[in-house]
Amino acid sequence: MYSPDLNPIEDYFGELKNYTRSRAHSDWEIIKYNFKRFLQECVRIVSSRKRSARGHFENAFIAIKEP
């Protein structure tokens, strides 16, 4: 059975969608001329948030072991 509540990638996609929406107005010129570059930058920023990935895995009850 599939449950989006237990899939960390669903949280990540939600965060990515929210971030792109928040930037859409101020980055309209970039979006208009180079959407791929805009999207790559959004993915880079959201992915770089340390709390982001950790929170998603914790919400899915996946233990994260520190090195």
mmCIF file of C-alpha atoms in Angstrom:
data_model
loop_
_atom_site.group_PDB
_atom_site.id
_atom_site.type_symbol
_atom_site.label_atom_id
_atom_site.label_comp_id
_atom_site.label_asym_id
_atom_site.label_seq_id
_atom_site.Cartn_x
_atom_site.Cartn_y
_atom_site.Cartn_z
ATOM 1 C CA MET A 1 0.000 0.000 0.000
ATOM 2 C CA TYR A 2 1.242 3.512 -0.820
ATOM 3 C CA SER A 3 0.911 6.340 1.663
ATOM 4 C CA PRO A 4 2.179 9.813 0.724
ATOM 5 C CA ASP A 5 2.313 10.645 4.445
ATOM 6 C CA LEU A 6 5.110 8.118 4.897
ATOM 7 C CA ASN A 7 7.075 9.028 1.786
ATOM 8 C CA PRO A 8 9.731 11.690 2.484
ATOM 9 C CA ILE A 9 9.912 12.714 -1.175
ATOM 10 C CA GLU A 10 6.309 13.961 -1.011
ATOM 11 C CA ASP A 11 7.300 16.410 1.739
ATOM 12 C CA TYR A 12 10.308 17.487 -0.311
ATOM 13 C CA PHE A 13 8.188 18.083 -3.419
ATOM 14 C CA GLY A 14 5.736 20.086 -1.326
ATOM 15 C CA GLU A 15 8.541 22.240 0.037
ATOM 16 C CA LEU A 16 9.971 22.683 -3.453
ATOM 17 C CA LYS A 17 6.570 23.727 -4.828
ATOM 18 C CA ASN A 18 6.102 26.245 -2.024
ATOM 19 C CA TYR A 19 9.562 27.682 -2.573
ATOM 20 C CA THR A 20 9.112 28.032 -6.349
ATOM 21 C CA ARG A 21 5.758 29.748 -5.799
ATOM 22 C CA SER A 22 7.324 32.176 -3.334
ATOM 23 C CA ARG A 23 10.039 33.097 -5.860
ATOM 24 C CA ALA A 24 7.861 33.216 -8.975
ATOM 25 C CA HIS A 25 6.976 36.902 -8.802
ATOM 26 C CA SER A 26 10.443 38.229 -8.012
ATOM 27 C CA ASP A 27 12.202 35.884 -10.468
ATOM 28 C CA TRP A 28 9.742 36.298 -13.335
ATOM 29 C CA GLU A 29 12.393 37.439 -15.858
ATOM 30 C CA ILE A 30 14.552 34.377 -15.180
ATOM 31 C CA ILE A 31 11.514 32.104 -15.437
ATOM 32 C CA LYS A 32 10.457 33.693 -18.700
ATOM 33 C CA TYR A 33 13.831 33.270 -20.400
ATOM 34 C CA ASN A 34 15.349 30.247 -18.696
ATOM 35 C CA PHE A 35 12.882 28.187 -16.670
ATOM 36 C CA LYS A 36 15.302 25.267 -16.435
ATOM 37 C CA ARG A 37 17.901 27.475 -14.719
ATOM 38 C CA PHE A 38 15.274 28.809 -12.313
ATOM 39 C CA LEU A 39 14.102 25.313 -11.410
ATOM 40 C CA GLN A 40 17.655 24.011 -10.962
ATOM 41 C CA GLU A 41 18.398 26.878 -8.583
ATOM 42 C CA CYS A 42 15.227 26.199 -6.585
ATOM 43 C CA VAL A 43 16.140 22.506 -6.278
ATOM 44 C CA ARG A 44 19.664 23.429 -5.179
ATOM 45 C CA ILE A 45 18.428 25.809 -2.488
ATOM 46 C CA VAL A 46 15.722 23.545 -1.085
ATOM 47 C CA SER A 47 18.061 20.541 -1.154
ATOM 48 C CA SER A 48 20.790 22.427 0.700
ATOM 49 C CA ARG A 49 18.613 23.035 3.754
ATOM 50 C CA LYS A 50 19.926 20.601 6.331
ATOM 51 C CA ARG A 51 16.708 20.675 8.338
ATOM 52 C CA SER A 52 14.709 19.925 5.203
ATOM 53 C CA ALA A 53 15.910 16.396 4.457
ATOM 54 C CA ARG A 54 16.210 15.476 8.128
ATOM 55 C CA GLY A 55 12.653 16.562 8.867
ATOM 56 C CA HIS A 56 11.261 14.640 5.928
ATOM 57 C CA PHE A 57 12.909 11.409 7.004
ATOM 58 C CA GLU A 58 11.892 11.899 10.625
ATOM 59 C CA ASN A 59 8.268 12.437 9.552
ATOM 60 C CA ALA A 60 8.465 9.081 7.783
ATOM 61 C CA PHE A 61 9.797 7.469 10.996
ATOM 62 C CA ILE A 62 13.153 6.704 9.390
ATOM 63 C CA ALA A 63 16.054 6.966 11.839
ATOM 64 C CA ILE A 64 19.011 9.077 10.793
ATOM 65 C CA LYS A 65 22.302 7.973 12.269
ATOM 66 C CA GLU A 66 24.994 10.640 12.600
ATOM 67 C CA PRO A 67 28.434 9.661 11.206
#
